[in-house]
PDB file of C-alpha atoms in Angstrom:
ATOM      1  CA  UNK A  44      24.311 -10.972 -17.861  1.00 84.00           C
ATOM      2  CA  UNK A  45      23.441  -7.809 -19.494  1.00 84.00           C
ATOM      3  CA  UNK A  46      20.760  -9.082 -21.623  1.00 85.00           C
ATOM      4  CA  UNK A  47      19.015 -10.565 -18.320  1.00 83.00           C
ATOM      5  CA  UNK A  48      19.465  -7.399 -16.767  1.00 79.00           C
ATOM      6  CA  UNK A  49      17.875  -5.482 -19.725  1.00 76.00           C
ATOM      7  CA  UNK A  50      15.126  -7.736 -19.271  1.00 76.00           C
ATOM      8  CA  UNK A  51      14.457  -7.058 -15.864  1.00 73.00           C
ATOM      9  CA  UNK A  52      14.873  -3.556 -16.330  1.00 69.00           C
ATOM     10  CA  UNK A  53      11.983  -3.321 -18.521  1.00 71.00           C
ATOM     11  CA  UNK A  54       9.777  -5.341 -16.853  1.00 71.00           C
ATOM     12  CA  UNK A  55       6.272  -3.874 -16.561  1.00 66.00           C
ATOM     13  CA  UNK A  56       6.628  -4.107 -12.814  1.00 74.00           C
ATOM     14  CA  UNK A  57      10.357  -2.513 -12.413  1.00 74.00           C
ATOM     15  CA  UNK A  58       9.210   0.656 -14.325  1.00 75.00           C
ATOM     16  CA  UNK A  59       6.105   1.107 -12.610  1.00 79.00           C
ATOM     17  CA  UNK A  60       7.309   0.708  -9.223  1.00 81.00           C
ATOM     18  CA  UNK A  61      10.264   3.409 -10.352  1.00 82.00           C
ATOM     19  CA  UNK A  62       6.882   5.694 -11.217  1.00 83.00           C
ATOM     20  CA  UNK A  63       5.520   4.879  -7.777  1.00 84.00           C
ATOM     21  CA  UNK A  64       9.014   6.054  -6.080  1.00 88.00           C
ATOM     22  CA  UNK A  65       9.049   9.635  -8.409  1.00 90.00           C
ATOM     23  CA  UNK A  66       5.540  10.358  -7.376  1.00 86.00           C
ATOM     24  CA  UNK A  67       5.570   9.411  -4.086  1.00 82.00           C
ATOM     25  CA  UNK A  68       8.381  11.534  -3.181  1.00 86.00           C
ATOM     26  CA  UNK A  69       6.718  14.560  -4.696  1.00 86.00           C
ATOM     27  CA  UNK A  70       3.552  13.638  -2.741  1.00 81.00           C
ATOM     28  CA  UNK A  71       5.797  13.560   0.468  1.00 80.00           C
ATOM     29  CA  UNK A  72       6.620  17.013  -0.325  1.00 84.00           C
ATOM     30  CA  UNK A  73       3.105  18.075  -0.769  1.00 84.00           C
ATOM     31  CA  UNK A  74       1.579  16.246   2.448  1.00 77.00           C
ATOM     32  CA  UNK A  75       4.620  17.326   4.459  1.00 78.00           C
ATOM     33  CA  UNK A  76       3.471  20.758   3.459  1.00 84.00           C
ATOM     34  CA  UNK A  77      -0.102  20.762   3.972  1.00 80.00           C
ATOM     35  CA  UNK A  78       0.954  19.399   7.688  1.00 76.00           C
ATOM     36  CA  UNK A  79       3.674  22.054   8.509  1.00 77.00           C
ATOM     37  CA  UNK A  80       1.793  24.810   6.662  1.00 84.00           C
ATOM     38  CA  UNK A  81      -1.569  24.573   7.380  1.00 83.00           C
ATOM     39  CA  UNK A  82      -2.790  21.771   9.603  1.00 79.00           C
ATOM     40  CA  UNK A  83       0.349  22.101  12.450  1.00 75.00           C
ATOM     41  CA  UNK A  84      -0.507  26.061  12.935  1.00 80.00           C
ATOM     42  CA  UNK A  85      -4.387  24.926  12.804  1.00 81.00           C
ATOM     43  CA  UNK A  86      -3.544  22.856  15.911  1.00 75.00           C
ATOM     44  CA  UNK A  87      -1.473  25.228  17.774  1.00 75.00           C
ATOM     45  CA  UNK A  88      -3.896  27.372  17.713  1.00 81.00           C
ATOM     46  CA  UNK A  89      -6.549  25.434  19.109  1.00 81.00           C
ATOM     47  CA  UNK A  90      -4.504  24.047  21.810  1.00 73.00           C
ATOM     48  CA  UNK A  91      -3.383  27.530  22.335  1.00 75.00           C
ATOM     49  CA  UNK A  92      -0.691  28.857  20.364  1.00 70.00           C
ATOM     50  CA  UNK A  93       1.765  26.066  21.562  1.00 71.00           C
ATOM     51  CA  UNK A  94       4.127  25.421  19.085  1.00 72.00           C
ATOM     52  CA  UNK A  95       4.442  21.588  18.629  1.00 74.00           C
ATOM     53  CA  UNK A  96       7.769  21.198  16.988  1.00 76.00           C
ATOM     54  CA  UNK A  97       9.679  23.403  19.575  1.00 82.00           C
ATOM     55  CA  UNK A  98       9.078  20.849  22.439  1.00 86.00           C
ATOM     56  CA  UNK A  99      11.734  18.736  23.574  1.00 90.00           C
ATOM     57  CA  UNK A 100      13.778  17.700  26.740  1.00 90.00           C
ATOM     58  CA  UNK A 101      16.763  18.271  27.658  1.00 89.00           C
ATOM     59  CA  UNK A 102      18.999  15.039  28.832  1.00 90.00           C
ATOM     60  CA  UNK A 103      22.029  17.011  30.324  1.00 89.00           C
ATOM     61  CA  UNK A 104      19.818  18.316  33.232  1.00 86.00           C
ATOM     62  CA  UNK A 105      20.246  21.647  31.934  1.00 88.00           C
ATOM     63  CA  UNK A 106      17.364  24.204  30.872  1.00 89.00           C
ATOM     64  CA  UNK A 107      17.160  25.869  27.429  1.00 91.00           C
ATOM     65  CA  UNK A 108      14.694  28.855  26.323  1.00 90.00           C
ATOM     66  CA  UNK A 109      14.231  26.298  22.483  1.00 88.00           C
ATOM     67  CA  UNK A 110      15.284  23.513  20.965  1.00 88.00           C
ATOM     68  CA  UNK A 111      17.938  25.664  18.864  1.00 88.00           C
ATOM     69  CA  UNK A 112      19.604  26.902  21.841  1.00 91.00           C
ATOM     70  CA  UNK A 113      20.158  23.563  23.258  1.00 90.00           C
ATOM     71  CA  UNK A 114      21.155  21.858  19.705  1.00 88.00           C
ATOM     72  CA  UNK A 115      23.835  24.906  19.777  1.00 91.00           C
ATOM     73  CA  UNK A 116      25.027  24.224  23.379  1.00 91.00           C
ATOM     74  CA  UNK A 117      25.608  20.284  22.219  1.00 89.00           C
ATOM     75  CA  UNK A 118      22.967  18.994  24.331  1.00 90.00           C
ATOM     76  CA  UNK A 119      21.251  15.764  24.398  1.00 91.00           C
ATOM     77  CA  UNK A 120      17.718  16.507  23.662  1.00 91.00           C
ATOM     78  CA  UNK A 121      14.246  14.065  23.005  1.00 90.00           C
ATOM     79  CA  UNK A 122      12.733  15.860  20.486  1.00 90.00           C
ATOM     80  CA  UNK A 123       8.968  14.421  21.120  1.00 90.00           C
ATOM     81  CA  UNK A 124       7.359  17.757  19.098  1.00 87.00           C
ATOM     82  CA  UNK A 125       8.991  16.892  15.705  1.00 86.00           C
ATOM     83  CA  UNK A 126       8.124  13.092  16.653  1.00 90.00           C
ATOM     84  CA  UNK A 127       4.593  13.776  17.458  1.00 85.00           C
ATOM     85  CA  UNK A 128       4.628  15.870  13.808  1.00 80.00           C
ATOM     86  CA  UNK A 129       5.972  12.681  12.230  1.00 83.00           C
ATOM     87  CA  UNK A 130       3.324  10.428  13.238  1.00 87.00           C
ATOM     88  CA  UNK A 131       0.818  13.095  11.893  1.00 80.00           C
ATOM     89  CA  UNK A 132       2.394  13.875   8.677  1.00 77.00           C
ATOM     90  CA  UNK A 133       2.255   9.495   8.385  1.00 83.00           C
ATOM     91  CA  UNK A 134      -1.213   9.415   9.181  1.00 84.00           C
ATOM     92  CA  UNK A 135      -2.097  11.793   6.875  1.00 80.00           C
ATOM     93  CA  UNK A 136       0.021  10.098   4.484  1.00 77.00           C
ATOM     94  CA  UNK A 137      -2.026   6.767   4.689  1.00 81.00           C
ATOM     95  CA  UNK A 138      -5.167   8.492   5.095  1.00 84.00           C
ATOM     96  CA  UNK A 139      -4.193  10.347   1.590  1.00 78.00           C
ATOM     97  CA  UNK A 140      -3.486   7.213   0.161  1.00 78.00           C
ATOM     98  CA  UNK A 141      -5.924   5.230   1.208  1.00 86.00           C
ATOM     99  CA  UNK A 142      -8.378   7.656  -0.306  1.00 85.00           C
ATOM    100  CA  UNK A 143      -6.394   7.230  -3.417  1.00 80.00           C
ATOM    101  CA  UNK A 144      -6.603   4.140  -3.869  1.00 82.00           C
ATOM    102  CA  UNK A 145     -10.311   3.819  -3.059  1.00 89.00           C
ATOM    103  CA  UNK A 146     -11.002   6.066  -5.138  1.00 88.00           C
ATOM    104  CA  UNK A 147      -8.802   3.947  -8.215  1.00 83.00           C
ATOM    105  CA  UNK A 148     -10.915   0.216  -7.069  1.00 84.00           C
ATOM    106  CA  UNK A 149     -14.185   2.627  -7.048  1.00 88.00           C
ATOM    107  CA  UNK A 150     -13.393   3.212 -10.951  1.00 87.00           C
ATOM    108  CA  UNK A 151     -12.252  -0.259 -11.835  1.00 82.00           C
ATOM    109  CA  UNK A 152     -14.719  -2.586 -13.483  1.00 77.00           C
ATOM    110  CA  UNK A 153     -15.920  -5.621 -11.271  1.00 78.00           C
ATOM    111  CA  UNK A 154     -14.501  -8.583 -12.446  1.00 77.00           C
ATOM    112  CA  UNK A 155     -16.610 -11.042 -14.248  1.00 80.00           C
ATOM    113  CA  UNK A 156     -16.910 -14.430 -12.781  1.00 82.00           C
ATOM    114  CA  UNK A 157     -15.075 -16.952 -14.779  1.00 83.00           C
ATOM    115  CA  UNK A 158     -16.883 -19.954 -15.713  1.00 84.00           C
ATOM    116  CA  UNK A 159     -14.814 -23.082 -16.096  1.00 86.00           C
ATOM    117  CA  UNK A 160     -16.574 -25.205 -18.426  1.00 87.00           C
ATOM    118  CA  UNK A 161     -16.771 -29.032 -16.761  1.00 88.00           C
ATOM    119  CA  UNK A 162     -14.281 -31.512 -17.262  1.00 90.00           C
ATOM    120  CA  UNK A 163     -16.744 -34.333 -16.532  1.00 91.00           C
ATOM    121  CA  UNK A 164     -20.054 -36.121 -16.793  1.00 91.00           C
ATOM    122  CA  UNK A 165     -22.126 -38.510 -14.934  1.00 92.00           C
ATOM    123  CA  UNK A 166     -22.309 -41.763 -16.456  1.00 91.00           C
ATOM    124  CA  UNK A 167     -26.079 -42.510 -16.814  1.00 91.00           C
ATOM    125  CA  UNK A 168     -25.639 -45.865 -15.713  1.00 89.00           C
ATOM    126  CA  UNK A 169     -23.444 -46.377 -12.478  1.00 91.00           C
ATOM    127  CA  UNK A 170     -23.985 -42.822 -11.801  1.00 92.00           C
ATOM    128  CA  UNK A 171     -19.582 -42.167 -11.457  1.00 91.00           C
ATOM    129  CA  UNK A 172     -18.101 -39.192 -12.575  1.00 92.00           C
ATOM    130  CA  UNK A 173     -15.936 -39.975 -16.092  1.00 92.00           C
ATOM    131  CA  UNK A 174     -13.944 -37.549 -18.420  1.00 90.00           C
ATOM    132  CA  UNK A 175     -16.062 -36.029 -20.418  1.00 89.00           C
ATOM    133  CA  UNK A 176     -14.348 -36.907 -23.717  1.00 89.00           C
ATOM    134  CA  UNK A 177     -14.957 -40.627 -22.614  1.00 89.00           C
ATOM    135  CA  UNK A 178     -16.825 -42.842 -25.040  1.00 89.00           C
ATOM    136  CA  UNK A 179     -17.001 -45.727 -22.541  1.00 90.00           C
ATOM    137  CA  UNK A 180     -17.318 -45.864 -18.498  1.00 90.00           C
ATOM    138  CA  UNK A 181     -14.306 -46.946 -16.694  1.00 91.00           C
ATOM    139  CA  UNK A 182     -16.219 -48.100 -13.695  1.00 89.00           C
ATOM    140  CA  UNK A 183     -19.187 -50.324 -15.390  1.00 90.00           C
ATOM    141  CA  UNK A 184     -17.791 -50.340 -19.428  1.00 89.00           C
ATOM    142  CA  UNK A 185     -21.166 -48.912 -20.733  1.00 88.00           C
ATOM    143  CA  UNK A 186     -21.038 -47.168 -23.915  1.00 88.00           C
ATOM    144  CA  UNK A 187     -21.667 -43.402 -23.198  1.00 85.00           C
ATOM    145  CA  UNK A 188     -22.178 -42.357 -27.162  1.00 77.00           C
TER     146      UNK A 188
END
């Protein structure tokens, strides 16, 4: 069991996706940044200084001056800022990686076509298709040589 394990460990595929994880994570950091740093306070202040991640409602009924004060007084609370924040800090995300990997299949050699070399030939005779390491036709027993 350990030697299968080992195995799968070191798979090409294992260690690269364990790659993908470390540098993803650090690229969350870095986009989650560049949203709550620069683009969030970019938006508040064209839509006029409103500070996105401090809206929320209340579900006891009750009315609180921010979202603090009404985590503190063990309210209930739809926090629709810091959701509306998450779905810009994933589009940004896949926009970031999209351009990534564009930019990666932009770089990569095109393929070459593969030709497959033909496994058969036209007998000259009855016209059928035969292997084309056949020294005789199957179909009308001519001699293809």
């Amino acid at each position: 069991m350990f030697q299968e394990f080992k195995k799968f460990a070191m798979r090409g595929n294992v260690i690269d996706l364990a790659v993908g994880v470390v540098i993803g994570g650090a690229f969350g950091k870095i986009v989650a940044s560049l949203v709550s740093d620069i683009i969030m306070p970019l938006v508040s202040l064209v839509v006029g200084g409103m500070d996105l991640a401090g809206k929320f409602v209340s579900l006891d009924g009750n009315t609180y001056p921010t979202l603090a004060a009404a985590q503190e007084a063990g309210a209930a609370t739809l926090n629709y800022g810091l959701f509306i924040m998450a779905i810009v800090d994933f589009l940004i995300i896949a926009f970031s990686i999209f351009m990534v990997v564009r930019a990666i299949n932009r770089m990569k050699k095109p393929e070459e076509p593969v030709v497959e070399e033909p496994t058969t030939k036209e007998c000259p005779f009855c016209k059928s298709q035969v292997a084309i390491a056949a020294t005789r036709c199957p179909h009308c027993t001519s001699s293809l040589e």
